[in-house]
Amino acid sequence: LSERQYWGSDLQLPKIPFEDIMYNDESAYKWLCTLKKVGIVLLTGAATRQGELVKLGHRIGFLRLTFYGPTWQVQDKADANNVAYTTGKLSFHTDYPVLQHPPGVQFLHCIKQTAAGGESGVVDGFHVSNKLKKQNPQAYQILSSTAVDYTDVGVDYCDFAMQCKQRIIDVDSRGQAVRINYNNATRDTVFDIPAEKVRPFYAALKEFNDLLNSAEHKFTYKLKPGDIVTFDNWRVLHGRQSYQSGSEVTRHLEGAYADWDVVMSKLRLLRRRVLNRD
């Protein structure tokens, strides 16, 4: 597979028709290769009803079940158990760092979109991490070595009480970023580090956060009904602008996860089929 392709606000968002990847192996292979290389692909022209992500799951193998169910509905809920289920702004984050093994890939299917607000934003976390490493190696070292406490307690698919420690930037043996684990909404009130390390940690986190939110790094777009955005949840941080709530639901996305193991397995099978080689 070709190397990662880094991007900022200049991202040319790759687009492929949903029907093509469902019924054409070459298109499906192109989708998964691009997902691995760029980290994000928009599938267009899906039906505007629930259940399309289940079909997508069958296409790659199977979806990842979590405490929010096999798929989950992102819409304004009166008794919201998650900040995503409100009309508020969502800051850049990766999903589910509270799990020991966070989902590798995320799918968001736009079923209904609000007229004003609700724009989506994405940032290439690996690109930003590289920038931070060059700009402030000490800050990079702190974020890639400090264990941060995450927690999530509630009831959805079933009741849950999760706790986990993650480094915000997970690195491999060469110090290269391999996974971003960052969701301020589920960071714990407990922060189990020595007192003298607290200020340097927050200074490093602020620098990382400022880079994430700088105009040169973030790409903004608005999902249309029938769009399915597919992205690398270990690499791409996502967020959204706030929107107005009315008496009825004005914005409805269905979400789902898959593991990279499943996606890479399908990619290898498709490569054999399409290119007739291993």
mmCIF file of C-alpha atoms in Angstrom:
data_model
loop_
_atom_site.group_PDB
_atom_site.id
_atom_site.type_symbol
_atom_site.label_atom_id
_atom_site.label_comp_id
_atom_site.label_asym_id
_atom_site.label_seq_id
_atom_site.Cartn_x
_atom_site.Cartn_y
_atom_site.Cartn_z
ATOM 1 C CA LEU A 1 0.000 0.000 0.000
ATOM 2 C CA SER A 2 1.198 3.505 -0.775
ATOM 3 C CA GLU A 3 2.305 5.829 1.994
ATOM 4 C CA ARG A 4 0.010 8.172 3.908
ATOM 5 C CA GLN A 5 -1.070 11.305 2.095
ATOM 6 C CA TYR A 6 -1.150 14.198 4.580
ATOM 7 C CA TRP A 7 -3.548 17.123 4.205
ATOM 8 C CA GLY A 8 -4.862 20.329 5.744
ATOM 9 C CA SER A 9 -7.522 22.851 4.703
ATOM 10 C CA ASP A 10 -6.490 22.102 1.086
ATOM 11 C CA LEU A 11 -7.996 18.576 1.222
ATOM 12 C CA GLN A 12 -9.613 17.434 -2.026
ATOM 13 C CA LEU A 13 -12.259 15.238 -0.374
ATOM 14 C CA PRO A 14 -12.299 11.897 -2.264
ATOM 15 C CA LYS A 15 -15.830 10.946 -3.404
ATOM 16 C CA ILE A 16 -17.179 7.625 -4.711
ATOM 17 C CA PRO A 17 -20.839 6.676 -5.397
ATOM 18 C CA PHE A 18 -22.239 4.358 -2.695
ATOM 19 C CA GLU A 19 -23.787 1.993 -5.268
ATOM 20 C CA ASP A 20 -20.403 1.591 -6.987
ATOM 21 C CA ILE A 21 -18.596 0.389 -3.879
ATOM 22 C CA MET A 22 -21.508 -1.914 -3.006
ATOM 23 C CA TYR A 23 -21.598 -3.731 -6.346
ATOM 24 C CA ASN A 24 -18.238 -3.124 -8.032
ATOM 25 C CA ASP A 25 -15.066 -4.676 -6.612
ATOM 26 C CA GLU A 26 -12.736 -2.185 -8.311
ATOM 27 C CA SER A 27 -14.614 0.739 -6.747
ATOM 28 C CA ALA A 28 -14.663 -0.984 -3.351
ATOM 29 C CA TYR A 29 -10.904 -1.599 -3.597
ATOM 30 C CA LYS A 30 -10.301 2.047 -4.527
ATOM 31 C CA TRP A 31 -12.463 3.145 -1.560
ATOM 32 C CA LEU A 32 -10.519 1.103 1.007
ATOM 33 C CA CYS A 33 -7.103 2.000 -0.451
ATOM 34 C CA THR A 34 -7.994 5.703 -0.313
ATOM 35 C CA LEU A 35 -9.391 5.332 3.208
ATOM 36 C CA LYS A 36 -6.035 3.867 4.287
ATOM 37 C CA LYS A 37 -3.929 6.441 2.424
ATOM 38 C CA VAL A 38 -5.876 9.702 2.914
ATOM 39 C CA GLY A 39 -7.933 8.731 5.974
ATOM 40 C CA ILE A 40 -11.307 9.932 4.680
ATOM 41 C CA VAL A 41 -13.655 9.142 1.755
ATOM 42 C CA LEU A 42 -17.179 10.439 1.076
ATOM 43 C CA LEU A 43 -19.660 7.922 -0.353
ATOM 44 C CA THR A 44 -22.508 9.635 -2.210
ATOM 45 C CA GLY A 45 -26.039 8.722 -3.252
ATOM 46 C CA ALA A 46 -27.090 6.313 -0.495
ATOM 47 C CA ALA A 47 -30.792 6.061 0.390
ATOM 48 C CA THR A 48 -32.013 8.515 3.052
ATOM 49 C CA ARG A 49 -33.188 5.899 5.535
ATOM 50 C CA GLN A 50 -31.691 3.910 8.377
ATOM 51 C CA GLY A 51 -30.045 0.596 7.529
ATOM 52 C CA GLU A 52 -27.591 1.622 4.792
ATOM 53 C CA LEU A 53 -24.660 1.245 7.203
ATOM 54 C CA VAL A 54 -25.695 -2.334 7.986
ATOM 55 C CA LYS A 55 -25.377 -3.041 4.231
ATOM 56 C CA LEU A 56 -21.975 -1.328 4.234
ATOM 57 C CA GLY A 57 -20.967 -3.530 7.170
ATOM 58 C CA HIS A 58 -21.917 -6.662 5.233
ATOM 59 C CA ARG A 59 -19.882 -5.389 2.279
ATOM 60 C CA ILE A 60 -16.660 -5.270 4.313
ATOM 61 C CA GLY A 61 -17.476 -8.160 6.676
ATOM 62 C CA PHE A 62 -19.131 -6.896 9.848
ATOM 63 C CA LEU A 63 -19.550 -3.791 12.009
ATOM 64 C CA ARG A 64 -18.113 -3.261 15.493
ATOM 65 C CA LEU A 65 -20.642 -3.547 18.327
ATOM 66 C CA THR A 66 -20.195 -0.992 21.146
ATOM 67 C CA PHE A 67 -22.175 0.166 24.175
ATOM 68 C CA TYR A 68 -24.075 2.554 21.853
ATOM 69 C CA GLY A 69 -25.342 -0.380 19.757
ATOM 70 C CA PRO A 70 -24.454 -1.878 16.333
ATOM 71 C CA THR A 71 -25.465 1.468 14.784
ATOM 72 C CA TRP A 72 -26.475 4.662 16.597
ATOM 73 C CA GLN A 73 -28.536 7.751 15.826
ATOM 74 C CA VAL A 74 -26.924 11.208 16.063
ATOM 75 C CA GLN A 75 -29.807 13.595 16.637
ATOM 76 C CA ASP A 76 -31.090 16.029 19.239
ATOM 77 C CA LYS A 77 -32.364 14.008 22.221
ATOM 78 C CA ALA A 78 -34.032 15.514 25.301
ATOM 79 C CA ASP A 79 -32.391 12.997 27.646
ATOM 80 C CA ALA A 80 -29.002 13.025 25.895
ATOM 81 C CA ASN A 81 -26.410 10.690 27.440
ATOM 82 C CA ASN A 82 -23.708 12.014 25.101
ATOM 83 C CA VAL A 83 -22.838 15.551 23.946
ATOM 84 C CA ALA A 84 -23.158 14.322 20.322
ATOM 85 C CA TYR A 85 -26.894 13.825 20.947
ATOM 86 C CA THR A 86 -27.471 17.580 21.456
ATOM 87 C CA THR A 87 -27.486 20.535 19.041
ATOM 88 C CA GLY A 88 -24.263 21.937 20.529
ATOM 89 C CA LYS A 89 -20.892 22.418 18.887
ATOM 90 C CA LEU A 90 -18.567 19.404 19.014
ATOM 91 C CA SER A 91 -14.857 20.210 19.301
ATOM 92 C CA PHE A 92 -12.358 18.101 17.357
ATOM 93 C CA HIS A 93 -12.126 14.608 18.832
ATOM 94 C CA THR A 94 -11.635 10.944 18.068
ATOM 95 C CA ASP A 95 -14.393 8.567 19.129
ATOM 96 C CA TYR A 96 -14.178 6.165 22.033
ATOM 97 C CA PRO A 97 -10.683 6.612 23.533
ATOM 98 C CA VAL A 98 -12.308 5.181 26.686
ATOM 99 C CA LEU A 99 -12.078 1.718 25.068
ATOM 100 C CA GLN A 100 -8.757 -0.167 25.324
ATOM 101 C CA HIS A 101 -9.041 -0.761 21.565
ATOM 102 C CA PRO A 102 -10.929 2.210 20.042
ATOM 103 C CA PRO A 103 -12.784 1.544 16.742
ATOM 104 C CA GLY A 104 -10.471 2.033 13.764
ATOM 105 C CA VAL A 105 -13.005 3.260 11.210
ATOM 106 C CA GLN A 106 -16.150 5.338 11.573
ATOM 107 C CA PHE A 107 -19.128 5.719 9.210
ATOM 108 C CA LEU A 108 -21.624 8.617 9.444
ATOM 109 C CA HIS A 109 -24.664 8.498 7.141
ATOM 110 C CA CYS A 110 -26.587 11.750 6.657
ATOM 111 C CA ILE A 111 -30.329 11.010 6.610
ATOM 112 C CA LYS A 112 -31.562 14.543 7.332
ATOM 113 C CA GLN A 113 -29.616 17.821 7.415
ATOM 114 C CA THR A 114 -30.443 21.166 9.008
ATOM 115 C CA ALA A 115 -30.625 24.259 6.774
ATOM 116 C CA ALA A 116 -28.462 26.457 9.027
ATOM 117 C CA GLY A 117 -25.408 25.226 10.924
ATOM 118 C CA GLY A 118 -24.363 21.620 11.483
ATOM 119 C CA GLU A 119 -21.280 21.845 9.233
ATOM 120 C CA SER A 120 -18.711 19.094 9.754
ATOM 121 C CA GLY A 121 -15.005 19.650 10.275
ATOM 122 C CA VAL A 122 -12.075 17.222 10.056
ATOM 123 C CA VAL A 123 -8.353 17.428 10.827
ATOM 124 C CA ASP A 124 -5.517 15.078 9.873
ATOM 125 C CA GLY A 125 -4.238 14.157 13.339
ATOM 126 C CA PHE A 126 -1.060 12.541 11.981
ATOM 127 C CA HIS A 127 -0.194 15.676 9.977
ATOM 128 C CA VAL A 128 -0.784 17.876 13.049
ATOM 129 C CA SER A 129 1.265 15.501 15.246
ATOM 130 C CA ASN A 130 4.184 15.777 12.809
ATOM 131 C CA LYS A 131 3.894 19.575 12.955
ATOM 132 C CA LEU A 132 3.910 19.505 16.768
ATOM 133 C CA LYS A 133 6.955 17.201 16.804
ATOM 134 C CA LYS A 134 8.909 19.672 14.620
ATOM 135 C CA GLN A 135 7.610 22.785 16.409
ATOM 136 C CA ASN A 136 7.944 21.550 19.997
ATOM 137 C CA PRO A 137 9.546 18.100 20.486
ATOM 138 C CA GLN A 138 9.071 18.400 24.249
ATOM 139 C CA ALA A 139 5.284 18.871 23.887
ATOM 140 C CA TYR A 140 5.153 15.873 21.520
ATOM 141 C CA GLN A 141 7.119 13.786 24.026
ATOM 142 C CA ILE A 142 4.704 14.734 26.842
ATOM 143 C CA LEU A 143 1.552 13.889 24.828
ATOM 144 C CA SER A 144 3.022 10.607 23.583
ATOM 145 C CA SER A 145 4.122 9.423 27.038
ATOM 146 C CA THR A 146 1.504 10.732 29.520
ATOM 147 C CA ALA A 147 -1.371 8.354 30.345
ATOM 148 C CA VAL A 148 -4.658 10.298 30.367
ATOM 149 C CA ASP A 149 -7.730 9.027 32.244
ATOM 150 C CA TYR A 150 -10.972 8.597 30.264
ATOM 151 C CA THR A 151 -14.403 7.615 31.596
ATOM 152 C CA ASP A 152 -17.924 7.067 30.221
ATOM 153 C CA VAL A 153 -20.886 5.995 32.348
ATOM 154 C CA GLY A 154 -24.501 5.655 31.214
ATOM 155 C CA VAL A 155 -27.205 3.524 29.634
ATOM 156 C CA ASP A 156 -27.755 2.920 25.922
ATOM 157 C CA TYR A 157 -27.516 -0.516 24.251
ATOM 158 C CA CYS A 158 -26.991 -1.698 27.831
ATOM 159 C CA ASP A 159 -25.735 0.048 30.953
ATOM 160 C CA PHE A 160 -21.996 0.739 31.064
ATOM 161 C CA ALA A 161 -19.230 2.079 33.307
ATOM 162 C CA MET A 162 -16.010 2.420 31.344
ATOM 163 C CA GLN A 163 -12.575 3.588 32.424
ATOM 164 C CA CYS A 164 -9.313 3.603 30.521
ATOM 165 C CA LYS A 165 -5.895 5.252 30.326
ATOM 166 C CA GLN A 166 -4.625 6.347 26.906
ATOM 167 C CA ARG A 167 -1.797 8.487 25.570
ATOM 168 C CA ILE A 168 -3.178 11.296 23.405
ATOM 169 C CA ILE A 169 -0.597 10.466 20.724
ATOM 170 C CA ASP A 170 0.164 6.729 20.509
ATOM 171 C CA VAL A 171 3.498 6.090 18.797
ATOM 172 C CA ASP A 172 5.288 3.056 17.362
ATOM 173 C CA SER A 173 8.869 1.953 18.141
ATOM 174 C CA ARG A 174 10.212 4.688 15.820
ATOM 175 C CA GLY A 175 8.240 7.456 17.550
ATOM 176 C CA GLN A 176 5.812 7.758 14.604
ATOM 177 C CA ALA A 177 2.159 8.534 15.476
ATOM 178 C CA VAL A 178 -0.070 5.488 14.919
ATOM 179 C CA ARG A 179 -3.224 6.523 16.807
ATOM 180 C CA ILE A 180 -4.722 9.698 18.263
ATOM 181 C CA ASN A 181 -6.794 9.183 21.446
ATOM 182 C CA TYR A 182 -8.394 12.534 22.175
ATOM 183 C CA ASN A 183 -11.919 13.330 23.327
ATOM 184 C CA ASN A 184 -12.164 16.112 25.896
ATOM 185 C CA ALA A 185 -15.843 15.272 26.573
ATOM 186 C CA THR A 186 -14.920 11.877 28.054
ATOM 187 C CA ARG A 187 -11.700 12.884 29.817
ATOM 188 C CA ASP A 188 -12.005 11.997 33.515
ATOM 189 C CA THR A 189 -12.067 14.526 36.368
ATOM 190 C CA VAL A 190 -9.295 12.368 37.834
ATOM 191 C CA PHE A 191 -5.843 12.980 36.351
ATOM 192 C CA ASP A 192 -3.423 10.537 37.903
ATOM 193 C CA ILE A 193 -0.036 12.226 37.329
ATOM 194 C CA PRO A 194 2.495 13.932 39.634
ATOM 195 C CA ALA A 195 1.534 17.545 40.461
ATOM 196 C CA GLU A 196 4.668 19.032 38.866
ATOM 197 C CA LYS A 197 3.747 17.436 35.516
ATOM 198 C CA VAL A 198 0.245 18.950 35.313
ATOM 199 C CA ARG A 199 1.181 22.414 33.985
ATOM 200 C CA PRO A 200 3.614 21.114 31.326
ATOM 201 C CA PHE A 201 0.929 18.623 30.200
ATOM 202 C CA TYR A 202 -1.724 21.328 29.760
ATOM 203 C CA ALA A 203 0.746 23.602 27.962
ATOM 204 C CA ALA A 204 1.491 20.735 25.529
ATOM 205 C CA LEU A 205 -2.209 19.936 25.107
ATOM 206 C CA LYS A 206 -3.018 23.597 24.383
ATOM 207 C CA GLU A 207 -0.342 23.710 21.690
ATOM 208 C CA PHE A 208 -1.746 20.528 20.097
ATOM 209 C CA ASN A 209 -5.293 21.904 20.368
ATOM 210 C CA ASP A 210 -4.277 25.237 18.791
ATOM 211 C CA LEU A 211 -2.729 23.370 15.847
ATOM 212 C CA LEU A 212 -5.890 21.256 15.426
ATOM 213 C CA ASN A 213 -8.019 24.401 15.271
ATOM 214 C CA SER A 214 -5.762 26.517 13.055
ATOM 215 C CA ALA A 215 -7.296 27.533 9.712
ATOM 216 C CA GLU A 216 -4.496 25.863 7.717
ATOM 217 C CA HIS A 217 -5.208 22.425 9.199
ATOM 218 C CA LYS A 218 -8.990 22.053 9.411
ATOM 219 C CA PHE A 219 -11.236 21.156 6.474
ATOM 220 C CA THR A 220 -14.935 22.084 6.660
ATOM 221 C CA TYR A 221 -17.778 20.588 4.624
ATOM 222 C CA LYS A 222 -21.504 19.963 4.981
ATOM 223 C CA LEU A 223 -23.043 16.519 4.603
ATOM 224 C CA LYS A 224 -26.037 16.233 2.279
ATOM 225 C CA PRO A 225 -28.813 13.659 2.766
ATOM 226 C CA GLY A 226 -27.558 10.413 1.185
ATOM 227 C CA ASP A 227 -23.885 11.133 1.942
ATOM 228 C CA ILE A 228 -21.877 8.657 4.032
ATOM 229 C CA VAL A 229 -18.559 9.946 5.338
ATOM 230 C CA THR A 230 -16.102 7.118 6.084
ATOM 231 C CA PHE A 231 -12.915 7.951 7.990
ATOM 232 C CA ASP A 232 -9.967 6.623 9.988
ATOM 233 C CA ASN A 233 -10.915 7.164 13.644
ATOM 234 C CA TRP A 234 -7.293 6.549 14.724
ATOM 235 C CA ARG A 235 -6.081 9.408 12.521
ATOM 236 C CA VAL A 236 -8.832 11.895 11.660
ATOM 237 C CA LEU A 237 -10.351 14.075 14.386
ATOM 238 C CA HIS A 238 -13.868 15.269 13.621
ATOM 239 C CA GLY A 239 -16.251 17.913 14.949
ATOM 240 C CA ARG A 240 -19.349 19.896 13.995
ATOM 241 C CA GLN A 241 -20.826 23.360 14.275
ATOM 242 C CA SER A 242 -23.873 23.897 16.481
ATOM 243 C CA TYR A 243 -27.328 24.132 14.917
ATOM 244 C CA GLN A 244 -30.800 25.300 15.931
ATOM 245 C CA SER A 245 -33.248 22.782 17.338
ATOM 246 C CA GLY A 246 -36.940 23.034 16.554
ATOM 247 C CA SER A 247 -40.045 21.134 17.584
ATOM 248 C CA GLU A 248 -38.980 18.259 15.312
ATOM 249 C CA VAL A 249 -35.653 16.608 14.516
ATOM 250 C CA THR A 250 -33.864 18.802 11.947
ATOM 251 C CA ARG A 251 -30.623 16.813 11.658
ATOM 252 C CA HIS A 252 -30.254 13.037 11.716
ATOM 253 C CA LEU A 253 -27.106 11.002 11.114
ATOM 254 C CA GLU A 254 -26.754 7.261 11.606
ATOM 255 C CA GLY A 255 -23.324 6.145 12.776
ATOM 256 C CA ALA A 256 -21.398 2.875 12.951
ATOM 257 C CA TYR A 257 -17.873 1.583 13.528
ATOM 258 C CA ALA A 258 -15.628 -1.088 12.025
ATOM 259 C CA ASP A 259 -12.224 -2.388 13.090
ATOM 260 C CA TRP A 260 -9.148 -1.928 10.908
ATOM 261 C CA ASP A 261 -8.581 -5.697 11.038
ATOM 262 C CA VAL A 262 -11.894 -6.242 9.215
ATOM 263 C CA VAL A 263 -11.264 -3.406 6.728
ATOM 264 C CA MET A 264 -7.710 -4.570 5.923
ATOM 265 C CA SER A 265 -8.901 -8.162 5.504
ATOM 266 C CA LYS A 266 -11.451 -6.994 2.910
ATOM 267 C CA LEU A 267 -8.853 -4.802 1.207
ATOM 268 C CA ARG A 268 -6.517 -7.803 0.769
ATOM 269 C CA LEU A 269 -9.330 -9.986 -0.606
ATOM 270 C CA LEU A 270 -10.355 -7.255 -3.058
ATOM 271 C CA ARG A 271 -6.733 -6.728 -4.126
ATOM 272 C CA ARG A 272 -6.455 -10.427 -5.030
ATOM 273 C CA ARG A 273 -9.718 -10.287 -6.941
ATOM 274 C CA VAL A 274 -9.082 -6.989 -8.739
ATOM 275 C CA LEU A 275 -5.349 -7.326 -9.407
ATOM 276 C CA ASN A 276 -5.229 -11.152 -9.409
ATOM 277 C CA ARG A 277 -2.270 -11.128 -7.040
ATOM 278 C CA ASP A 278 -1.460 -11.123 -3.328
#
